[in-house]
mmCIF file of C-alpha atoms in Angstrom:
data_model
loop_
_atom_site.group_PDB
_atom_site.id
_atom_site.type_symbol
_atom_site.label_atom_id
_atom_site.label_comp_id
_atom_site.label_asym_id
_atom_site.label_seq_id
_atom_site.Cartn_x
_atom_site.Cartn_y
_atom_site.Cartn_z
ATOM 1 C CA ALA A 1 50.983 -64.344 -136.486
ATOM 2 C CA ALA A 2 54.107 -65.398 -138.319
ATOM 3 C CA SER A 3 56.226 -68.164 -136.973
ATOM 4 C CA PRO A 4 59.686 -68.959 -137.767
ATOM 5 C CA THR A 5 58.538 -72.415 -138.469
ATOM 6 C CA HIS A 6 55.962 -71.415 -141.217
ATOM 7 C CA LEU A 7 56.237 -70.309 -144.678
ATOM 8 C CA TYR A 8 53.310 -68.373 -145.941
ATOM 9 C CA ALA A 9 52.566 -67.299 -149.795
ATOM 10 C CA LEU A 10 49.980 -64.386 -149.486
ATOM 11 C CA SER A 11 48.518 -62.370 -152.497
ATOM 12 C CA ALA A 12 50.243 -59.188 -152.772
ATOM 13 C CA THR A 13 47.108 -57.588 -153.978
ATOM 14 C CA ASP A 14 44.744 -58.488 -151.160
ATOM 15 C CA GLY A 15 46.752 -60.322 -148.468
ATOM 16 C CA SER A 16 44.680 -63.532 -148.879
ATOM 17 C CA GLN A 17 46.583 -66.593 -147.904
ATOM 18 C CA LYS A 18 47.625 -68.773 -151.077
ATOM 19 C CA TRP A 19 49.352 -71.638 -149.057
ATOM 20 C CA VAL A 20 51.390 -72.225 -145.763
ATOM 21 C CA GLN A 21 54.048 -74.854 -144.925
ATOM 22 C CA THR A 22 54.341 -75.539 -141.487
ATOM 23 C CA ASP A 23 57.648 -77.533 -141.463
ATOM 24 C CA VAL A 24 59.732 -74.596 -142.427
ATOM 25 C CA THR A 25 62.832 -72.956 -140.691
ATOM 26 C CA GLY A 26 65.045 -70.560 -142.594
ATOM 27 C CA GLY A 27 66.319 -67.131 -143.117
ATOM 28 C CA VAL A 28 65.600 -64.475 -145.532
ATOM 29 C CA PRO A 29 63.942 -65.988 -148.467
ATOM 30 C CA CYS A 30 64.988 -65.245 -152.028
ATOM 31 C CA VAL A 31 62.600 -66.082 -155.034
ATOM 32 C CA VAL A 32 63.656 -66.679 -158.522
ATOM 33 C CA ASP A 33 62.288 -68.766 -161.295
ATOM 34 C CA GLY A 34 59.490 -70.636 -159.388
ATOM 35 C CA SER A 35 61.667 -71.500 -156.360
ATOM 36 C CA ILE A 36 62.141 -69.989 -152.902
ATOM 37 C CA TYR A 37 65.615 -70.448 -151.570
ATOM 38 C CA LEU A 38 65.855 -70.484 -147.815
ATOM 39 C CA PRO A 39 69.212 -70.301 -146.046
ATOM 40 C CA ARG A 40 68.613 -72.515 -142.945
ATOM 41 C CA GLY A 41 72.106 -72.281 -140.983
ATOM 42 C CA GLU A 42 73.181 -76.082 -141.609
ATOM 43 C CA LYS A 43 71.281 -76.452 -144.766
ATOM 44 C CA MET A 44 69.958 -74.487 -147.972
ATOM 45 C CA ILE A 45 66.592 -75.404 -148.973
ATOM 46 C CA ALA A 46 64.606 -74.774 -152.202
ATOM 47 C CA ARG A 47 60.869 -74.944 -152.277
ATOM 48 C CA SER A 48 58.367 -74.537 -154.991
ATOM 49 C CA VAL A 49 56.311 -71.126 -155.235
ATOM 50 C CA VAL A 50 53.347 -73.081 -156.347
ATOM 51 C CA ASP A 51 52.644 -74.956 -153.044
ATOM 52 C CA GLY A 52 55.860 -74.523 -150.829
ATOM 53 C CA THR A 53 56.986 -78.184 -151.325
ATOM 54 C CA LYS A 54 60.414 -79.054 -150.920
ATOM 55 C CA GLN A 55 62.389 -79.321 -154.149
ATOM 56 C CA TRP A 56 65.901 -80.072 -152.679
ATOM 57 C CA GLU A 57 68.226 -79.254 -149.766
ATOM 58 C CA SER A 58 71.943 -78.977 -149.808
ATOM 59 C CA GLU A 59 74.415 -79.640 -147.012
ATOM 60 C CA ILE A 60 75.866 -76.066 -147.436
ATOM 61 C CA GLY A 61 74.806 -74.297 -144.154
ATOM 62 C CA VAL A 62 74.378 -70.423 -144.359
ATOM 63 C CA SER A 63 72.223 -68.141 -142.410
ATOM 64 C CA ASN A 64 72.761 -65.138 -144.520
ATOM 65 C CA PRO A 65 70.844 -63.748 -147.610
ATOM 66 C CA VAL A 66 71.789 -65.244 -150.956
ATOM 67 C CA ALA A 67 71.866 -64.186 -154.719
ATOM 68 C CA VAL A 68 70.771 -66.221 -157.644
ATOM 69 C CA ALA A 69 71.968 -65.778 -161.202
ATOM 70 C CA ASN A 70 71.844 -68.032 -164.363
ATOM 71 C CA GLY A 71 70.745 -71.242 -162.566
ATOM 72 C CA VAL A 72 73.353 -70.689 -159.672
ATOM 73 C CA LEU A 73 72.821 -69.844 -155.952
ATOM 74 C CA TYR A 74 75.556 -68.032 -154.430
ATOM 75 C CA SER A 75 75.981 -67.623 -150.821
ATOM 76 C CA ASN A 76 78.469 -66.012 -148.463
ATOM 77 C CA ASP A 77 79.732 -67.131 -145.041
ATOM 78 C CA GLN A 78 83.194 -65.714 -145.316
ATOM 79 C CA LYS A 79 83.477 -68.641 -147.881
ATOM 80 C CA LEU A 80 81.657 -68.139 -151.100
ATOM 81 C CA HIS A 81 79.491 -71.145 -152.250
ATOM 82 C CA ALA A 82 78.078 -71.756 -155.670
ATOM 83 C CA ILE A 83 74.952 -74.317 -155.611
ATOM 84 C CA ASP A 84 73.239 -75.591 -158.862
ATOM 85 C CA THR A 85 69.643 -74.371 -158.451
ATOM 86 C CA ALA A 86 68.348 -77.435 -160.397
ATOM 87 C CA ASP A 87 69.337 -80.014 -157.767
ATOM 88 C CA GLY A 88 71.307 -78.393 -154.898
ATOM 89 C CA SER A 89 74.779 -79.820 -155.903
ATOM 90 C CA VAL A 90 77.672 -77.773 -154.935
ATOM 91 C CA LEU A 91 79.516 -76.405 -157.864
ATOM 92 C CA TRP A 92 82.328 -74.830 -156.245
ATOM 93 C CA GLU A 93 83.588 -73.125 -153.005
ATOM 94 C CA THR A 94 86.057 -70.373 -152.371
ATOM 95 C CA GLU A 95 87.844 -69.201 -149.195
ATOM 96 C CA LEU A 96 87.268 -65.193 -149.321
ATOM 97 C CA PRO A 97 90.300 -63.235 -148.233
ATOM 98 C CA GLY A 98 89.818 -60.656 -145.387
ATOM 99 C CA SER A 99 88.679 -61.183 -141.804
ATOM 100 C CA ALA A 100 85.372 -61.692 -140.541
ATOM 101 C CA ALA A 101 83.272 -58.879 -139.223
ATOM 102 C CA THR A 102 82.494 -59.974 -135.628
ATOM 103 C CA PRO A 103 82.158 -57.934 -132.414
ATOM 104 C CA GLN A 104 85.537 -57.566 -130.636
ATOM 105 C CA GLY A 105 86.374 -57.820 -126.850
ATOM 106 C CA ASP A 106 84.886 -59.763 -123.919
ATOM 107 C CA THR A 107 81.463 -60.910 -123.973
ATOM 108 C CA PRO A 108 79.203 -58.173 -122.179
ATOM 109 C CA GLU A 109 77.756 -59.437 -118.934
ATOM 110 C CA GLY A 110 74.405 -61.175 -119.432
ATOM 111 C CA TRP A 111 75.100 -61.941 -123.157
ATOM 112 C CA SER A 112 75.742 -65.390 -124.600
ATOM 113 C CA SER A 113 79.188 -65.876 -126.106
ATOM 114 C CA GLU A 114 77.191 -67.661 -129.160
ATOM 115 C CA LEU A 115 75.659 -64.213 -129.841
ATOM 116 C CA THR A 116 78.972 -62.210 -129.881
ATOM 117 C CA SER A 117 80.633 -64.889 -131.975
ATOM 118 C CA PHE A 118 77.838 -64.839 -134.569
ATOM 119 C CA LYS A 119 79.322 -64.044 -138.053
ATOM 120 C CA PHE A 120 77.109 -62.141 -140.551
ATOM 121 C CA ALA A 121 78.241 -61.933 -143.929
ATOM 122 C CA ALA A 122 76.469 -59.548 -146.539
ATOM 123 C CA PRO A 123 74.813 -61.450 -149.671
ATOM 124 C CA PRO A 124 76.922 -61.350 -152.751
ATOM 125 C CA VAL A 125 76.244 -59.646 -156.035
ATOM 126 C CA VAL A 126 76.310 -61.091 -159.413
ATOM 127 C CA ALA A 127 77.110 -59.133 -162.578
ATOM 128 C CA SER A 128 78.489 -59.912 -165.952
ATOM 129 C CA GLY A 129 79.941 -63.156 -164.950
ATOM 130 C CA THR A 130 81.531 -61.864 -161.720
ATOM 131 C CA VAL A 131 80.344 -62.450 -158.074
ATOM 132 C CA TYR A 132 81.294 -59.847 -155.837
ATOM 133 C CA ALA A 133 81.549 -60.769 -152.148
ATOM 134 C CA THR A 134 82.732 -59.095 -148.963
ATOM 135 C CA ASN A 135 84.427 -60.414 -145.888
ATOM 136 C CA GLY A 136 85.136 -57.985 -143.265
ATOM 137 C CA GLY A 137 86.643 -54.985 -144.995
ATOM 138 C CA THR A 138 87.769 -56.886 -148.121
ATOM 139 C CA ILE A 139 85.645 -56.968 -151.328
ATOM 140 C CA THR A 140 86.591 -59.762 -153.578
ATOM 141 C CA ALA A 141 85.558 -60.487 -157.404
ATOM 142 C CA VAL A 142 85.107 -64.138 -158.213
ATOM 143 C CA ALA A 143 84.595 -65.641 -161.703
ATOM 144 C CA ALA A 144 80.989 -67.076 -161.387
ATOM 145 C CA GLY A 145 81.703 -70.189 -163.448
ATOM 146 C CA THR A 146 84.786 -71.412 -161.645
ATOM 147 C CA GLY A 147 85.088 -69.790 -158.416
ATOM 148 C CA ALA A 148 88.546 -68.460 -159.237
ATOM 149 C CA ILE A 149 89.343 -65.285 -157.398
ATOM 150 C CA GLN A 150 90.049 -62.330 -159.965
ATOM 151 C CA TRP A 151 90.918 -59.721 -157.495
ATOM 152 C CA SER A 152 90.450 -58.432 -154.070
ATOM 153 C CA TYR A 153 90.641 -54.907 -152.497
ATOM 154 C CA GLU A 154 90.931 -54.067 -148.793
ATOM 155 C CA THR A 155 88.916 -51.152 -147.682
ATOM 156 C CA VAL A 156 89.399 -49.109 -144.525
ATOM 157 C CA GLY A 157 87.467 -50.571 -141.745
ATOM 158 C CA THR A 158 85.576 -53.859 -141.276
ATOM 159 C CA GLY A 159 81.862 -53.044 -142.046
ATOM 160 C CA VAL A 160 79.471 -55.580 -143.214
ATOM 161 C CA TRP A 161 78.028 -54.254 -146.484
ATOM 162 C CA THR A 162 76.572 -55.433 -149.826
ATOM 163 C CA PRO A 163 78.256 -54.212 -152.881
ATOM 164 C CA ALA A 164 76.317 -52.692 -155.804
ATOM 165 C CA VAL A 165 77.153 -52.785 -159.445
ATOM 166 C CA ALA A 166 76.089 -50.371 -162.216
ATOM 167 C CA ASP A 167 77.740 -49.334 -165.495
ATOM 168 C CA ARG A 168 81.017 -51.259 -165.023
ATOM 169 C CA GLU A 169 81.423 -49.687 -161.549
ATOM 170 C CA LEU A 170 81.381 -51.436 -158.110
ATOM 171 C CA TYR A 171 80.223 -49.303 -155.166
ATOM 172 C CA VAL A 172 80.926 -50.484 -151.541
#
């Protein structure tokens, strides 16, 4: 059975195991150009698709899914981070406008306050040199090369959603 401390590579055709790494913790993997990117909370880790060996790790800590485009990994934890996929170096960071989508009110009986303070941010989307990221009810367009905010738009409500881009239109 799968464990949060294992990363498996399986054949999509027949399910046979290609390799397993037993020293792995992380979130939702993103696979691009021969690397597996794993958000790990306090670090971002890149591993090889060939055998799972660690290529690099970055001190940027996120638990949320990521996006990769043109050799840059983008992560959103209410701050948008750009990380060079070649070596894990931080290219830029941009504070996103908006308020985090977190549970409101008192901690329910029997629940940990850590659980209710957890902040989930939807993964960013990259299109035509722009990164689109959400923070609470605000969608923000950021220049992929510099991290400069191009515009932001506050929607009604404070949902956690991933934007979609098609034919020069943004859907949220």
